[in-house]
mmCIF file of C-alpha atoms in Angstrom:
data_model
loop_
_atom_site.group_PDB
_atom_site.id
_atom_site.type_symbol
_atom_site.label_atom_id
_atom_site.label_comp_id
_atom_site.label_asym_id
_atom_site.label_seq_id
_atom_site.Cartn_x
_atom_site.Cartn_y
_atom_site.Cartn_z
ATOM 1 C CA UNK J 1 14.589 19.113 -27.028
ATOM 2 C CA UNK J 2 18.327 19.767 -27.349
ATOM 3 C CA UNK J 3 20.217 21.663 -24.647
ATOM 4 C CA UNK J 4 23.959 21.806 -25.269
ATOM 5 C CA UNK J 5 24.954 18.220 -25.977
ATOM 6 C CA UNK J 6 21.963 16.840 -24.001
ATOM 7 C CA UNK J 7 18.493 15.828 -25.077
ATOM 8 C CA UNK J 8 16.042 17.168 -22.502
ATOM 9 C CA UNK J 9 13.395 14.540 -21.860
ATOM 10 C CA UNK J 10 9.829 15.901 -21.972
ATOM 11 C CA UNK J 11 8.056 12.535 -21.693
ATOM 12 C CA UNK J 12 8.739 8.948 -20.740
ATOM 13 C CA UNK J 13 7.725 5.632 -22.268
ATOM 14 C CA UNK J 14 6.528 2.921 -19.888
ATOM 15 C CA UNK J 15 7.795 -0.433 -21.125
ATOM 16 C CA UNK J 16 5.131 -2.129 -18.992
ATOM 17 C CA UNK J 17 4.330 -5.563 -20.487
ATOM 18 C CA UNK J 18 5.042 -4.632 -24.118
ATOM 19 C CA UNK J 19 7.355 -7.625 -24.581
ATOM 20 C CA UNK J 20 4.351 -9.950 -24.279
ATOM 21 C CA UNK J 21 2.095 -10.880 -27.194
ATOM 22 C CA UNK J 22 -1.007 -8.792 -27.870
ATOM 23 C CA UNK J 23 -3.243 -11.738 -26.919
ATOM 24 C CA UNK J 24 -1.538 -12.146 -23.556
ATOM 25 C CA UNK J 25 -1.702 -8.406 -22.937
ATOM 26 C CA UNK J 26 -5.454 -8.518 -23.605
ATOM 27 C CA UNK J 27 -5.829 -11.324 -21.039
ATOM 28 C CA UNK J 28 -3.780 -9.342 -18.515
ATOM 29 C CA UNK J 29 -5.959 -6.303 -19.154
ATOM 30 C CA UNK J 30 -9.100 -8.316 -18.386
ATOM 31 C CA UNK J 31 -7.520 -9.839 -15.267
ATOM 32 C CA UNK J 32 -6.246 -6.516 -13.902
ATOM 33 C CA UNK J 33 -9.535 -4.775 -14.717
ATOM 34 C CA UNK J 34 -11.447 -7.369 -12.679
ATOM 35 C CA UNK J 35 -8.948 -7.031 -9.804
ATOM 36 C CA UNK J 36 -9.228 -3.230 -10.005
ATOM 37 C CA UNK J 37 -13.028 -3.271 -9.824
ATOM 38 C CA UNK J 38 -13.013 -5.821 -6.986
ATOM 39 C CA UNK J 39 -10.461 -3.672 -5.113
ATOM 40 C CA UNK J 40 -12.522 -0.498 -5.429
ATOM 41 C CA UNK J 41 -15.786 -2.276 -4.563
ATOM 42 C CA UNK J 42 -14.337 -4.140 -1.591
ATOM 43 C CA UNK J 43 -12.628 -1.117 -0.049
ATOM 44 C CA UNK J 44 -15.654 1.130 -0.597
ATOM 45 C CA UNK J 45 -17.802 -1.509 1.153
ATOM 46 C CA UNK J 46 -15.369 -1.589 4.095
ATOM 47 C CA UNK J 47 -15.528 2.217 4.343
ATOM 48 C CA UNK J 48 -19.335 2.250 4.206
ATOM 49 C CA UNK J 49 -19.836 -0.604 6.673
ATOM 50 C CA UNK J 50 -17.361 0.723 9.239
ATOM 51 C CA UNK J 51 -18.963 4.168 8.941
ATOM 52 C CA UNK J 52 -22.661 3.331 9.216
ATOM 53 C CA UNK J 53 -22.681 0.228 11.460
ATOM 54 C CA UNK J 54 -22.749 1.109 15.151
ATOM 55 C CA UNK J 55 -21.008 -2.137 16.136
ATOM 56 C CA UNK J 56 -17.882 -1.203 14.142
ATOM 57 C CA UNK J 57 -16.973 2.068 15.847
ATOM 58 C CA UNK J 58 -13.934 0.816 17.762
ATOM 59 C CA UNK J 59 -10.401 2.113 16.994
ATOM 60 C CA UNK J 60 -9.552 -1.062 15.056
ATOM 61 C CA UNK J 61 -12.259 -0.336 12.475
ATOM 62 C CA UNK J 62 -11.446 3.367 12.407
ATOM 63 C CA UNK J 63 -7.910 2.459 11.293
ATOM 64 C CA UNK J 64 -9.262 -0.170 8.899
ATOM 65 C CA UNK J 65 -11.375 2.533 7.247
ATOM 66 C CA UNK J 66 -8.262 4.675 6.810
ATOM 67 C CA UNK J 67 -6.429 1.700 5.321
ATOM 68 C CA UNK J 68 -9.206 1.255 2.762
ATOM 69 C CA UNK J 69 -8.940 4.926 1.764
ATOM 70 C CA UNK J 70 -5.188 4.442 1.292
ATOM 71 C CA UNK J 71 -5.677 1.307 -0.803
ATOM 72 C CA UNK J 72 -8.144 3.092 -3.081
ATOM 73 C CA UNK J 73 -5.676 5.952 -3.565
ATOM 74 C CA UNK J 74 -2.806 3.532 -4.170
ATOM 75 C CA UNK J 75 -4.835 1.758 -6.868
ATOM 76 C CA UNK J 76 -6.012 4.948 -8.578
ATOM 77 C CA UNK J 77 -2.402 6.114 -8.905
ATOM 78 C CA UNK J 78 -1.092 2.922 -10.538
ATOM 79 C CA UNK J 79 -3.757 0.782 -12.189
ATOM 80 C CA UNK J 80 -5.638 3.065 -14.659
ATOM 81 C CA UNK J 81 -2.426 3.980 -16.499
ATOM 82 C CA UNK J 82 -1.296 0.342 -16.477
ATOM 83 C CA UNK J 83 -4.618 -0.705 -18.021
ATOM 84 C CA UNK J 84 -4.105 1.927 -20.713
ATOM 85 C CA UNK J 85 -0.694 0.527 -21.623
ATOM 86 C CA UNK J 86 -2.235 -2.926 -22.039
ATOM 87 C CA UNK J 87 -5.407 -2.244 -24.033
ATOM 88 C CA UNK J 88 -4.654 0.809 -26.199
ATOM 89 C CA UNK J 89 -0.843 0.751 -26.000
ATOM 90 C CA UNK J 90 -0.834 4.215 -24.383
ATOM 91 C CA UNK J 91 2.693 3.836 -23.045
ATOM 92 C CA UNK J 92 3.779 7.485 -23.025
ATOM 93 C CA UNK J 93 3.557 9.566 -19.874
ATOM 94 C CA UNK J 94 4.521 13.215 -19.626
ATOM 95 C CA UNK J 95 7.389 14.426 -17.460
ATOM 96 C CA UNK J 96 4.909 16.049 -15.061
ATOM 97 C CA UNK J 97 2.623 13.006 -15.187
ATOM 98 C CA UNK J 98 5.491 10.695 -14.263
ATOM 99 C CA UNK J 99 6.534 12.977 -11.394
ATOM 100 C CA UNK J 100 2.930 13.165 -10.149
ATOM 101 C CA UNK J 101 2.482 9.401 -10.266
ATOM 102 C CA UNK J 102 5.747 8.860 -8.410
ATOM 103 C CA UNK J 103 4.849 11.483 -5.795
ATOM 104 C CA UNK J 104 1.553 9.867 -4.891
ATOM 105 C CA UNK J 105 3.060 6.379 -5.044
ATOM 106 C CA UNK J 106 5.596 7.449 -2.394
ATOM 107 C CA UNK J 107 2.907 9.276 -0.429
ATOM 108 C CA UNK J 108 0.443 6.397 -0.227
ATOM 109 C CA UNK J 109 3.210 3.807 0.242
ATOM 110 C CA UNK J 110 4.852 5.594 3.187
ATOM 111 C CA UNK J 111 1.474 6.392 4.756
ATOM 112 C CA UNK J 112 0.398 2.746 4.501
ATOM 113 C CA UNK J 113 3.596 1.514 6.178
ATOM 114 C CA UNK J 114 3.020 3.886 9.095
ATOM 115 C CA UNK J 115 -0.698 3.086 9.308
ATOM 116 C CA UNK J 116 0.008 -0.662 9.458
ATOM 117 C CA UNK J 117 2.388 0.038 12.350
ATOM 118 C CA UNK J 118 -0.324 2.123 14.042
ATOM 119 C CA UNK J 119 -2.812 -0.743 13.631
ATOM 120 C CA UNK J 120 -0.285 -3.112 15.219
ATOM 121 C CA UNK J 121 0.078 -0.726 18.168
ATOM 122 C CA UNK J 122 -3.719 -0.673 18.518
ATOM 123 C CA UNK J 123 -3.798 -4.474 18.712
ATOM 124 C CA UNK J 124 -0.880 -4.438 21.174
ATOM 125 C CA UNK J 125 -2.716 -2.117 23.569
ATOM 126 C CA UNK J 126 -6.004 -4.017 23.177
ATOM 127 C CA UNK J 127 -4.456 -7.394 24.040
ATOM 128 C CA UNK J 128 -1.564 -6.511 26.352
ATOM 129 C CA UNK J 129 -3.207 -3.661 28.315
ATOM 130 C CA UNK J 130 -6.984 -4.164 27.895
ATOM 131 C CA UNK J 131 -8.003 -2.277 31.039
ATOM 132 C CA UNK J 132 -6.362 0.942 29.874
ATOM 133 C CA UNK J 133 -7.276 0.450 26.195
ATOM 134 C CA UNK J 134 -10.298 2.839 26.195
ATOM 135 C CA UNK J 135 -8.159 5.552 27.790
ATOM 136 C CA UNK J 136 -5.040 5.101 25.637
ATOM 137 C CA UNK J 137 -6.912 4.659 22.352
ATOM 138 C CA UNK J 138 -9.517 7.377 22.818
ATOM 139 C CA UNK J 139 -11.109 9.206 19.911
ATOM 140 C CA UNK J 140 -8.582 12.046 19.978
ATOM 141 C CA UNK J 141 -5.577 9.723 20.187
ATOM 142 C CA UNK J 142 -6.866 7.656 17.255
ATOM 143 C CA UNK J 143 -7.394 10.779 15.143
ATOM 144 C CA UNK J 144 -3.857 11.965 15.938
ATOM 145 C CA UNK J 145 -2.314 8.581 15.106
ATOM 146 C CA UNK J 146 -4.222 8.384 11.811
ATOM 147 C CA UNK J 147 -3.271 11.967 10.904
ATOM 148 C CA UNK J 148 0.392 11.261 11.706
ATOM 149 C CA UNK J 149 0.287 8.187 9.471
ATOM 150 C CA UNK J 150 -1.172 10.155 6.572
ATOM 151 C CA UNK J 151 1.199 13.094 7.107
ATOM 152 C CA UNK J 152 4.260 10.805 7.082
ATOM 153 C CA UNK J 153 3.785 10.367 3.347
ATOM 154 C CA UNK J 154 4.357 14.062 2.567
ATOM 155 C CA UNK J 155 8.047 14.492 3.489
ATOM 156 C CA UNK J 156 9.257 11.307 1.817
ATOM 157 C CA UNK J 157 7.170 11.952 -1.322
ATOM 158 C CA UNK J 158 8.251 15.604 -1.562
ATOM 159 C CA UNK J 159 11.966 15.019 -0.993
ATOM 160 C CA UNK J 160 12.263 11.898 -3.160
ATOM 161 C CA UNK J 161 10.240 13.156 -6.108
ATOM 162 C CA UNK J 162 11.705 16.673 -6.142
ATOM 163 C CA UNK J 163 15.255 15.325 -5.947
ATOM 164 C CA UNK J 164 14.773 12.723 -8.694
ATOM 165 C CA UNK J 165 13.191 15.117 -11.168
ATOM 166 C CA UNK J 166 15.782 17.831 -10.546
ATOM 167 C CA UNK J 167 18.375 15.527 -12.163
ATOM 168 C CA UNK J 168 19.089 15.873 -15.904
ATOM 169 C CA UNK J 169 17.521 13.240 -18.152
ATOM 170 C CA UNK J 170 19.577 13.412 -21.305
ATOM 171 C CA UNK J 171 19.428 10.021 -22.924
ATOM 172 C CA UNK J 172 16.881 7.208 -23.255
ATOM 173 C CA UNK J 173 13.404 7.777 -21.862
ATOM 174 C CA UNK J 174 12.102 4.201 -21.645
ATOM 175 C CA UNK J 175 11.090 3.314 -18.060
ATOM 176 C CA UNK J 176 11.353 -0.453 -17.700
ATOM 177 C CA UNK J 177 8.289 -0.772 -15.470
ATOM 178 C CA UNK J 178 4.507 -0.401 -15.590
ATOM 179 C CA UNK J 179 4.602 2.805 -13.510
ATOM 180 C CA UNK J 180 7.086 5.524 -12.606
ATOM 181 C CA UNK J 181 8.904 3.881 -9.718
ATOM 182 C CA UNK J 182 12.142 5.329 -8.402
ATOM 183 C CA UNK J 183 14.762 2.696 -9.443
ATOM 184 C CA UNK J 184 13.861 2.451 -13.165
ATOM 185 C CA UNK J 185 13.503 6.243 -13.473
ATOM 186 C CA UNK J 186 16.768 7.012 -11.678
ATOM 187 C CA UNK J 187 18.487 4.583 -14.059
ATOM 188 C CA UNK J 188 17.783 7.097 -16.866
ATOM 189 C CA UNK J 189 19.560 9.979 -15.099
ATOM 190 C CA UNK J 190 22.816 11.155 -16.661
ATOM 191 C CA UNK J 191 24.450 12.456 -13.479
ATOM 192 C CA UNK J 192 25.977 11.157 -10.269
ATOM 193 C CA UNK J 193 23.107 9.805 -8.133
ATOM 194 C CA UNK J 194 25.143 8.275 -5.299
ATOM 195 C CA UNK J 195 24.068 10.886 -2.740
ATOM 196 C CA UNK J 196 20.415 10.455 -3.705
ATOM 197 C CA UNK J 197 20.713 6.666 -3.482
ATOM 198 C CA UNK J 198 22.109 7.026 0.046
ATOM 199 C CA UNK J 199 19.156 9.250 0.973
ATOM 200 C CA UNK J 200 16.743 6.812 -0.701
ATOM 201 C CA UNK J 201 18.179 3.934 1.334
ATOM 202 C CA UNK J 202 17.790 5.987 4.515
ATOM 203 C CA UNK J 203 14.168 6.805 3.621
ATOM 204 C CA UNK J 204 13.488 3.146 2.847
ATOM 205 C CA UNK J 205 14.830 2.115 6.239
ATOM 206 C CA UNK J 206 12.791 4.808 8.011
ATOM 207 C CA UNK J 207 9.496 4.266 6.198
ATOM 208 C CA UNK J 208 9.568 0.536 5.416
ATOM 209 C CA UNK J 209 11.986 -1.262 7.726
ATOM 210 C CA UNK J 210 11.439 0.796 10.897
ATOM 211 C CA UNK J 211 7.607 0.434 10.859
ATOM 212 C CA UNK J 212 8.069 -3.260 10.099
ATOM 213 C CA UNK J 213 10.316 -3.656 13.155
ATOM 214 C CA UNK J 214 7.710 -1.849 15.278
ATOM 215 C CA UNK J 215 5.056 -4.253 13.989
ATOM 216 C CA UNK J 216 7.333 -7.214 14.661
ATOM 217 C CA UNK J 217 8.018 -6.019 18.213
ATOM 218 C CA UNK J 218 4.306 -5.467 18.841
ATOM 219 C CA UNK J 219 3.427 -8.975 17.723
ATOM 220 C CA UNK J 220 6.196 -10.543 19.793
ATOM 221 C CA UNK J 221 4.581 -8.950 22.854
ATOM 222 C CA UNK J 222 1.068 -9.842 21.641
ATOM 223 C CA UNK J 223 1.910 -13.507 21.076
ATOM 224 C CA UNK J 224 3.713 -13.663 24.410
ATOM 225 C CA UNK J 225 0.586 -12.315 26.129
ATOM 226 C CA UNK J 226 -1.717 -14.689 24.236
ATOM 227 C CA UNK J 227 0.336 -17.763 25.139
ATOM 228 C CA UNK J 228 0.154 -16.813 28.837
ATOM 229 C CA UNK J 229 -3.661 -16.663 28.795
ATOM 230 C CA UNK J 230 -5.157 -19.464 30.906
ATOM 231 C CA UNK J 231 -8.161 -20.367 28.733
ATOM 232 C CA UNK J 232 -8.156 -21.714 25.183
ATOM 233 C CA UNK J 233 -11.218 -19.590 24.370
ATOM 234 C CA UNK J 234 -9.414 -16.438 25.504
ATOM 235 C CA UNK J 235 -6.434 -17.307 23.319
ATOM 236 C CA UNK J 236 -8.688 -17.940 20.316
ATOM 237 C CA UNK J 237 -10.547 -14.642 20.704
ATOM 238 C CA UNK J 238 -7.365 -12.653 21.229
ATOM 239 C CA UNK J 239 -5.659 -14.162 18.196
ATOM 240 C CA UNK J 240 -8.742 -13.713 16.000
ATOM 241 C CA UNK J 241 -8.681 -9.953 16.610
ATOM 242 C CA UNK J 242 -5.184 -9.588 15.144
ATOM 243 C CA UNK J 243 -4.913 -12.471 12.620
ATOM 244 C CA UNK J 244 -6.353 -10.414 9.729
ATOM 245 C CA UNK J 245 -3.931 -7.554 10.315
ATOM 246 C CA UNK J 246 -1.017 -9.969 10.646
ATOM 247 C CA UNK J 247 -1.896 -11.576 7.302
ATOM 248 C CA UNK J 248 -2.210 -8.181 5.577
ATOM 249 C CA UNK J 249 1.151 -7.069 6.984
ATOM 250 C CA UNK J 250 2.809 -10.305 5.842
ATOM 251 C CA UNK J 251 1.507 -9.885 2.285
ATOM 252 C CA UNK J 252 2.470 -6.219 2.011
ATOM 253 C CA UNK J 253 5.894 -6.296 3.639
ATOM 254 C CA UNK J 254 7.156 -9.572 2.171
ATOM 255 C CA UNK J 255 6.924 -8.230 -1.387
ATOM 256 C CA UNK J 256 7.951 -4.647 -0.499
ATOM 257 C CA UNK J 257 11.109 -5.800 1.296
ATOM 258 C CA UNK J 258 11.986 -8.218 -1.520
ATOM 259 C CA UNK J 259 11.582 -5.352 -4.011
ATOM 260 C CA UNK J 260 13.535 -2.592 -2.255
ATOM 261 C CA UNK J 261 16.122 -4.419 -0.149
ATOM 262 C CA UNK J 262 17.519 -6.882 -2.681
ATOM 263 C CA UNK J 263 20.680 -5.961 -4.638
ATOM 264 C CA UNK J 264 19.965 -4.655 -8.128
ATOM 265 C CA UNK J 265 22.058 -7.309 -9.823
ATOM 266 C CA UNK J 266 20.177 -10.182 -8.166
ATOM 267 C CA UNK J 267 16.742 -9.250 -9.556
ATOM 268 C CA UNK J 268 15.713 -8.957 -13.198
ATOM 269 C CA UNK J 269 13.351 -6.152 -14.309
ATOM 270 C CA UNK J 270 10.628 -8.710 -15.073
ATOM 271 C CA UNK J 271 10.773 -10.247 -11.590
ATOM 272 C CA UNK J 272 10.638 -6.740 -10.075
ATOM 273 C CA UNK J 273 7.465 -6.099 -12.074
ATOM 274 C CA UNK J 274 5.904 -9.265 -10.674
ATOM 275 C CA UNK J 275 6.860 -8.304 -7.115
ATOM 276 C CA UNK J 276 5.490 -4.801 -7.644
ATOM 277 C CA UNK J 277 2.200 -6.256 -8.902
ATOM 278 C CA UNK J 278 1.860 -8.062 -5.582
ATOM 279 C CA UNK J 279 1.827 -4.962 -3.365
ATOM 280 C CA UNK J 280 0.347 -2.436 -5.832
ATOM 281 C CA UNK J 281 -2.449 -4.533 -7.372
ATOM 282 C CA UNK J 282 -3.036 -7.834 -5.581
ATOM 283 C CA UNK J 283 -2.666 -6.864 -1.903
ATOM 284 C CA UNK J 284 -5.130 -3.921 -2.079
ATOM 285 C CA UNK J 285 -7.696 -6.388 -3.460
ATOM 286 C CA UNK J 286 -7.009 -9.002 -0.787
ATOM 287 C CA UNK J 287 -7.190 -6.635 2.200
ATOM 288 C CA UNK J 288 -10.998 -6.169 2.229
ATOM 289 C CA UNK J 289 -11.469 -9.866 1.417
ATOM 290 C CA UNK J 290 -9.237 -10.900 4.325
ATOM 291 C CA UNK J 291 -10.976 -8.570 6.773
ATOM 292 C CA UNK J 292 -14.398 -9.704 5.546
ATOM 293 C CA UNK J 293 -13.795 -13.452 5.573
ATOM 294 C CA UNK J 294 -11.666 -13.692 8.718
ATOM 295 C CA UNK J 295 -13.553 -11.189 10.871
ATOM 296 C CA UNK J 296 -16.926 -12.275 12.203
ATOM 297 C CA UNK J 297 -17.870 -8.709 13.230
ATOM 298 C CA UNK J 298 -17.331 -7.382 9.695
ATOM 299 C CA UNK J 299 -19.289 -10.295 8.201
ATOM 300 C CA UNK J 300 -22.174 -9.689 10.596
ATOM 301 C CA UNK J 301 -22.103 -5.942 9.849
ATOM 302 C CA UNK J 302 -22.177 -6.601 6.096
ATOM 303 C CA UNK J 303 -25.275 -8.764 6.580
ATOM 304 C CA UNK J 304 -26.948 -6.073 8.692
ATOM 305 C CA UNK J 305 -26.210 -3.321 6.174
ATOM 306 C CA UNK J 306 -27.387 -5.509 3.278
ATOM 307 C CA UNK J 307 -30.538 -6.402 5.199
ATOM 308 C CA UNK J 308 -31.316 -2.727 5.888
ATOM 309 C CA UNK J 309 -30.555 -1.747 2.279
ATOM 310 C CA UNK J 310 -32.366 -4.503 0.402
ATOM 311 C CA UNK J 311 -35.017 -5.363 2.956
ATOM 312 C CA UNK J 312 -35.870 -8.814 4.348
ATOM 313 C CA UNK J 313 -38.045 -9.816 1.401
ATOM 314 C CA UNK J 314 -35.285 -9.322 -1.119
ATOM 315 C CA UNK J 315 -32.850 -11.345 0.935
#
């Protein structure tokens, strides 16, 4: 539509992986479809096992269940549309659809950052103050911490998305990404975005860097406590309770920080797509695998649930 000398954008085109050959896009579709199904299956299993198994009712598994819900939401926002761009070349997305996708991407991303920090605090209390752990991390406190983590996604998603889509889009409408992320969309704006970019940097520091520093501080104290433990068995048990979370945090934050804290000129659009794939597609798949393979309690619970479901004869 024309408005004055501007063309008002009513839809966007996701460039996605359109520069690749059709054969390679078909292979990527198959790969991402398998990852998507594994992600949904793995996280649903984590939710079911931590809900029905009586041995997994501690705060750590309560937060793990919330993390799995977040990962499922994160995947549902990004992957189905990406699969469509690969297999049927459905690269267009409406103005409202792009805004909706971006809103929930911000929501789930900010909530996950805060939840990972909450999980680090849980491990800090469990290892550094074990005698007071049942009091500090009671049922009500856990519910409040989880609710605060989820709620943290609303302000950043509302402010960022509303601000971005209040700008005029009056030129090209090709988003050089496989989803509506902030940097490639804001690049299409035909207005001064310096104030928004300052706000976006502040939000990034608050919702990515600040939780990461809290996690880092928690693990400095945790490792210090572990190294002071007199027995090797005590050290092993203490470290095993937080190793899965530490690995998940490392995977998520390493790619997120590389994506949003590097200068624009130092990263090509294609490398940004690869980094984004890591924390939007690959990490949600790895989280349930990591917690299943590295956590003996989860493995034992999976066996118990399978045994009750299938029966001893079928096993």
